[in-house]
């Protein structure tokens, strides 16, 4: 699946972009919105949705308190098919999100982002396993590679026998750019693509058109 993060700063533009972009699923970046309290706007978005409210400490934009952030996510669960919560969130607050999501039949993505480096392969596996233990239906991990071997290491965990749930594994930045398309062919649950230039939510993110063109080239 190709997922487009919606990075608009107001709900009107967020709804318009989400409904017009040609993709399989959208990630609603609630941390980008000037006012994310009126969450019922999500009902106007017809595509499958991932609700995300990423805090500044994980590379996002939400600067409020943790309880406020979790309240936003808990409200969003009523309108979405997926909710994404960071592994670094306190166990209690993360548990509140997981509990409500499971009750509502909403799939949980537990995520981890490292915008500085790439750990060992064993550590990547441990992170994904920790996410599974935390209640993830889908485990997500994103890293900044410092070499081509780092990219290969990140991609190599897709399909690892020690991980029993679907994974989203991302090599960010320019070094990992091509792997964003290649990961889909290797079995990653989805890949993220921007709605257009200047709308990227992470370094190295391709546009939807670029992802599709790259996939065609890789399949030749």
mmCIF file of C-alpha atoms in Angstrom:
data_model
loop_
_atom_site.group_PDB
_atom_site.id
_atom_site.type_symbol
_atom_site.label_atom_id
_atom_site.label_comp_id
_atom_site.label_asym_id
_atom_site.label_seq_id
_atom_site.Cartn_x
_atom_site.Cartn_y
_atom_site.Cartn_z
ATOM 1 C CA UNK A 1 0.000 0.000 0.000
ATOM 2 C CA UNK A 2 1.011 3.578 -0.620
ATOM 3 C CA UNK A 3 0.213 5.896 2.288
ATOM 4 C CA UNK A 4 0.237 9.683 1.972
ATOM 5 C CA UNK A 5 0.810 11.760 5.121
ATOM 6 C CA UNK A 6 -1.542 14.744 5.187
ATOM 7 C CA UNK A 7 0.567 17.649 6.416
ATOM 8 C CA UNK A 8 -1.828 20.578 5.980
ATOM 9 C CA UNK A 9 -2.159 23.012 8.879
ATOM 10 C CA UNK A 10 -5.958 23.410 8.733
ATOM 11 C CA UNK A 11 -8.802 20.919 8.558
ATOM 12 C CA UNK A 12 -10.340 22.278 5.345
ATOM 13 C CA UNK A 13 -7.148 21.760 3.347
ATOM 14 C CA UNK A 14 -6.500 18.445 5.079
ATOM 15 C CA UNK A 15 -9.887 17.096 3.981
ATOM 16 C CA UNK A 16 -9.453 18.418 0.443
ATOM 17 C CA UNK A 17 -5.975 16.944 -0.001
ATOM 18 C CA UNK A 18 -6.890 13.603 1.574
ATOM 19 C CA UNK A 19 -9.926 13.132 -0.653
ATOM 20 C CA UNK A 20 -8.206 14.209 -3.866
ATOM 21 C CA UNK A 21 -4.856 12.393 -3.681
ATOM 22 C CA UNK A 22 -4.610 9.047 -5.499
ATOM 23 C CA UNK A 23 -3.349 6.582 -2.896
ATOM 24 C CA UNK A 24 -4.442 3.560 -0.879
ATOM 25 C CA UNK A 25 -4.501 5.127 2.578
ATOM 26 C CA UNK A 26 -3.781 8.479 4.219
ATOM 27 C CA UNK A 27 -1.977 9.293 7.443
ATOM 28 C CA UNK A 28 -3.605 12.250 9.155
ATOM 29 C CA UNK A 29 -0.782 14.149 10.854
ATOM 30 C CA UNK A 30 -2.807 15.728 13.624
ATOM 31 C CA UNK A 31 0.362 17.315 15.012
ATOM 32 C CA UNK A 32 0.541 19.532 11.908
ATOM 33 C CA UNK A 33 -2.910 21.042 12.470
ATOM 34 C CA UNK A 34 -3.289 24.429 14.141
ATOM 35 C CA UNK A 35 -6.349 23.067 15.965
ATOM 36 C CA UNK A 36 -6.741 19.310 16.240
ATOM 37 C CA UNK A 37 -9.413 19.445 18.942
ATOM 38 C CA UNK A 38 -12.395 19.313 16.544
ATOM 39 C CA UNK A 39 -11.637 15.792 15.483
ATOM 40 C CA UNK A 40 -14.938 15.029 13.747
ATOM 41 C CA UNK A 41 -13.558 16.490 10.497
ATOM 42 C CA UNK A 42 -12.062 13.029 9.988
ATOM 43 C CA UNK A 43 -15.525 11.736 9.079
ATOM 44 C CA UNK A 44 -15.347 13.819 5.887
ATOM 45 C CA UNK A 45 -12.295 11.907 4.657
ATOM 46 C CA UNK A 46 -13.466 8.900 2.667
ATOM 47 C CA UNK A 47 -10.213 6.960 2.382
ATOM 48 C CA UNK A 48 -8.855 4.561 5.013
ATOM 49 C CA UNK A 49 -7.035 6.640 7.620
ATOM 50 C CA UNK A 50 -4.157 6.394 10.072
ATOM 51 C CA UNK A 51 -4.418 8.849 12.967
ATOM 52 C CA UNK A 52 -1.022 10.138 14.107
ATOM 53 C CA UNK A 53 -0.104 12.928 16.517
ATOM 54 C CA UNK A 54 3.665 12.841 16.682
ATOM 55 C CA UNK A 55 5.341 14.729 19.543
ATOM 56 C CA UNK A 56 8.374 16.944 19.124
ATOM 57 C CA UNK A 57 10.501 14.449 21.043
ATOM 58 C CA UNK A 58 9.889 11.920 18.237
ATOM 59 C CA UNK A 59 10.469 14.380 15.392
ATOM 60 C CA UNK A 60 6.867 15.581 15.117
ATOM 61 C CA UNK A 61 5.301 18.975 15.724
ATOM 62 C CA UNK A 62 2.996 18.499 18.694
ATOM 63 C CA UNK A 63 4.336 20.604 21.553
ATOM 64 C CA UNK A 64 1.554 20.183 24.096
ATOM 65 C CA UNK A 65 1.389 17.839 27.043
ATOM 66 C CA UNK A 66 1.300 14.077 26.684
ATOM 67 C CA UNK A 67 -2.164 13.667 28.169
ATOM 68 C CA UNK A 68 -3.534 16.246 25.723
ATOM 69 C CA UNK A 69 -1.859 14.436 22.825
ATOM 70 C CA UNK A 70 -3.269 11.082 23.882
ATOM 71 C CA UNK A 71 -6.756 12.571 24.297
ATOM 72 C CA UNK A 72 -6.585 13.723 20.659
ATOM 73 C CA UNK A 73 -5.608 10.227 19.527
ATOM 74 C CA UNK A 74 -8.308 8.593 21.636
ATOM 75 C CA UNK A 75 -10.918 10.814 19.975
ATOM 76 C CA UNK A 76 -9.496 10.106 16.515
ATOM 77 C CA UNK A 77 -9.866 6.349 16.985
ATOM 78 C CA UNK A 78 -13.635 6.736 16.492
ATOM 79 C CA UNK A 79 -13.056 7.898 12.899
ATOM 80 C CA UNK A 80 -10.030 5.913 11.694
ATOM 81 C CA UNK A 81 -9.057 2.394 10.685
ATOM 82 C CA UNK A 82 -5.560 2.703 12.177
ATOM 83 C CA UNK A 83 -3.926 4.637 15.002
ATOM 84 C CA UNK A 84 -0.184 5.176 15.343
ATOM 85 C CA UNK A 85 1.470 5.591 18.736
ATOM 86 C CA UNK A 86 5.156 5.953 19.550
ATOM 87 C CA UNK A 87 6.994 3.201 21.411
ATOM 88 C CA UNK A 88 8.525 5.907 23.610
ATOM 89 C CA UNK A 89 5.124 6.976 24.938
ATOM 90 C CA UNK A 90 4.630 6.134 28.613
ATOM 91 C CA UNK A 91 3.355 2.601 29.113
ATOM 92 C CA UNK A 92 0.094 3.767 30.698
ATOM 93 C CA UNK A 93 -0.816 6.329 28.024
ATOM 94 C CA UNK A 94 0.219 4.005 25.219
ATOM 95 C CA UNK A 95 -1.860 1.292 26.852
ATOM 96 C CA UNK A 96 -4.912 3.570 26.893
ATOM 97 C CA UNK A 97 -4.619 4.018 23.120
ATOM 98 C CA UNK A 98 -4.063 0.312 22.479
ATOM 99 C CA UNK A 99 -7.004 -0.660 24.700
ATOM 100 C CA UNK A 100 -9.523 1.640 23.006
ATOM 101 C CA UNK A 101 -8.255 0.745 19.532
ATOM 102 C CA UNK A 102 -8.668 -2.979 20.206
ATOM 103 C CA UNK A 103 -12.183 -2.393 21.561
ATOM 104 C CA UNK A 104 -13.118 -0.467 18.399
ATOM 105 C CA UNK A 105 -11.497 -2.889 15.963
ATOM 106 C CA UNK A 106 -8.907 -0.283 14.966
ATOM 107 C CA UNK A 107 -5.428 -1.553 14.067
ATOM 108 C CA UNK A 108 -2.533 -0.282 16.162
ATOM 109 C CA UNK A 109 0.779 0.829 14.662
ATOM 110 C CA UNK A 110 3.505 1.212 17.283
ATOM 111 C CA UNK A 111 6.362 3.273 15.873
ATOM 112 C CA UNK A 112 9.974 4.198 16.516
ATOM 113 C CA UNK A 113 12.006 6.879 14.705
ATOM 114 C CA UNK A 114 15.737 7.600 14.864
ATOM 115 C CA UNK A 115 16.611 10.698 12.841
ATOM 116 C CA UNK A 116 20.337 10.449 13.581
ATOM 117 C CA UNK A 117 21.602 6.934 12.895
ATOM 118 C CA UNK A 118 20.977 3.220 12.383
ATOM 119 C CA UNK A 119 21.543 0.716 15.201
ATOM 120 C CA UNK A 120 22.655 -2.891 14.812
ATOM 121 C CA UNK A 121 20.383 -5.402 13.104
ATOM 122 C CA UNK A 122 19.776 -7.121 16.434
ATOM 123 C CA UNK A 123 18.691 -3.815 17.962
ATOM 124 C CA UNK A 124 16.281 -3.165 15.076
ATOM 125 C CA UNK A 125 14.757 -6.611 15.638
ATOM 126 C CA UNK A 126 14.486 -5.866 19.372
ATOM 127 C CA UNK A 127 12.677 -2.575 18.675
ATOM 128 C CA UNK A 128 10.164 -4.313 16.420
ATOM 129 C CA UNK A 129 9.644 -7.082 18.983
ATOM 130 C CA UNK A 130 9.164 -4.492 21.740
ATOM 131 C CA UNK A 131 6.489 -2.844 19.587
ATOM 132 C CA UNK A 132 4.746 -6.186 19.178
ATOM 133 C CA UNK A 133 4.852 -6.709 22.947
ATOM 134 C CA UNK A 134 3.409 -3.211 23.420
ATOM 135 C CA UNK A 135 0.276 -4.266 21.530
ATOM 136 C CA UNK A 136 1.104 -3.426 17.932
ATOM 137 C CA UNK A 137 -0.795 -5.046 15.089
ATOM 138 C CA UNK A 138 1.853 -3.493 12.824
ATOM 139 C CA UNK A 139 5.382 -2.594 13.952
ATOM 140 C CA UNK A 140 7.052 0.470 12.434
ATOM 141 C CA UNK A 141 10.696 1.524 12.634
ATOM 142 C CA UNK A 142 12.485 4.285 10.719
ATOM 143 C CA UNK A 143 16.183 5.130 10.764
ATOM 144 C CA UNK A 144 18.712 7.408 9.091
ATOM 145 C CA UNK A 145 21.316 5.252 7.296
ATOM 146 C CA UNK A 146 24.904 6.448 7.132
ATOM 147 C CA UNK A 147 25.925 4.046 4.360
ATOM 148 C CA UNK A 148 24.517 1.705 1.730
ATOM 149 C CA UNK A 149 25.202 -1.182 4.112
ATOM 150 C CA UNK A 150 22.947 0.510 6.678
ATOM 151 C CA UNK A 151 20.150 0.604 4.099
ATOM 152 C CA UNK A 152 20.604 -3.111 3.379
ATOM 153 C CA UNK A 153 20.635 -3.837 7.113
ATOM 154 C CA UNK A 154 17.367 -1.954 7.672
ATOM 155 C CA UNK A 155 15.657 -3.662 4.744
ATOM 156 C CA UNK A 156 16.934 -7.102 5.775
ATOM 157 C CA UNK A 157 14.617 -7.281 8.782
ATOM 158 C CA UNK A 158 11.521 -7.397 6.556
ATOM 159 C CA UNK A 159 10.262 -10.970 6.776
ATOM 160 C CA UNK A 160 12.584 -11.909 9.633
ATOM 161 C CA UNK A 161 11.401 -15.123 11.291
ATOM 162 C CA UNK A 162 11.529 -13.553 14.764
ATOM 163 C CA UNK A 163 8.830 -11.002 13.941
ATOM 164 C CA UNK A 164 5.290 -12.368 13.878
ATOM 165 C CA UNK A 165 3.367 -9.265 12.814
ATOM 166 C CA UNK A 166 3.488 -7.066 9.683
ATOM 167 C CA UNK A 167 6.196 -4.409 9.665
ATOM 168 C CA UNK A 168 6.803 -0.994 8.160
ATOM 169 C CA UNK A 169 10.551 -0.480 7.892
ATOM 170 C CA UNK A 170 11.986 2.763 6.536
ATOM 171 C CA UNK A 171 15.460 3.955 5.627
ATOM 172 C CA UNK A 172 15.078 7.735 5.673
ATOM 173 C CA UNK A 173 17.131 10.426 3.948
ATOM 174 C CA UNK A 174 18.623 10.465 0.472
ATOM 175 C CA UNK A 175 20.525 7.204 0.980
ATOM 176 C CA UNK A 176 17.283 5.394 1.694
ATOM 177 C CA UNK A 177 15.202 7.085 -0.965
ATOM 178 C CA UNK A 178 15.026 4.160 -3.421
ATOM 179 C CA UNK A 179 14.371 1.697 -0.617
ATOM 180 C CA UNK A 180 11.028 3.380 0.078
ATOM 181 C CA UNK A 181 9.733 1.766 -3.108
ATOM 182 C CA UNK A 182 11.829 -1.391 -2.871
ATOM 183 C CA UNK A 183 10.516 -2.110 0.638
ATOM 184 C CA UNK A 184 7.022 -2.691 -0.766
ATOM 185 C CA UNK A 185 8.321 -5.389 -3.085
ATOM 186 C CA UNK A 186 10.134 -6.973 -0.133
ATOM 187 C CA UNK A 187 6.963 -7.214 1.945
ATOM 188 C CA UNK A 188 6.722 -4.010 3.977
ATOM 189 C CA UNK A 189 3.093 -3.401 5.019
ATOM 190 C CA UNK A 190 3.093 0.027 3.361
ATOM 191 C CA UNK A 191 5.344 2.850 2.287
ATOM 192 C CA UNK A 192 4.914 6.572 2.788
ATOM 193 C CA UNK A 193 4.833 9.033 -0.119
ATOM 194 C CA UNK A 194 4.193 12.773 -0.104
ATOM 195 C CA UNK A 195 1.273 14.482 -1.825
ATOM 196 C CA UNK A 196 3.765 16.676 -3.686
ATOM 197 C CA UNK A 197 7.003 18.638 -3.464
ATOM 198 C CA UNK A 198 7.322 20.465 -0.168
ATOM 199 C CA UNK A 199 4.756 18.231 1.546
ATOM 200 C CA UNK A 200 7.189 15.587 2.787
ATOM 201 C CA UNK A 201 6.740 14.468 6.394
ATOM 202 C CA UNK A 202 10.197 12.853 6.633
ATOM 203 C CA UNK A 203 13.575 13.189 4.872
ATOM 204 C CA UNK A 204 13.961 11.283 1.604
ATOM 205 C CA UNK A 205 10.237 10.822 1.059
ATOM 206 C CA UNK A 206 9.215 10.451 -2.599
ATOM 207 C CA UNK A 207 5.978 11.741 -4.065
ATOM 208 C CA UNK A 208 3.214 9.281 -4.952
ATOM 209 C CA UNK A 209 4.062 9.654 -8.636
ATOM 210 C CA UNK A 210 7.761 9.003 -7.981
ATOM 211 C CA UNK A 211 6.977 5.893 -5.928
ATOM 212 C CA UNK A 212 4.766 4.504 -8.693
ATOM 213 C CA UNK A 213 7.344 5.231 -11.391
ATOM 214 C CA UNK A 214 10.096 3.638 -9.288
ATOM 215 C CA UNK A 215 7.986 0.538 -8.651
ATOM 216 C CA UNK A 216 7.414 0.129 -12.395
ATOM 217 C CA UNK A 217 11.155 0.426 -13.008
ATOM 218 C CA UNK A 218 12.013 -2.068 -10.252
ATOM 219 C CA UNK A 219 9.532 -4.611 -11.613
ATOM 220 C CA UNK A 220 11.050 -4.606 -15.113
#
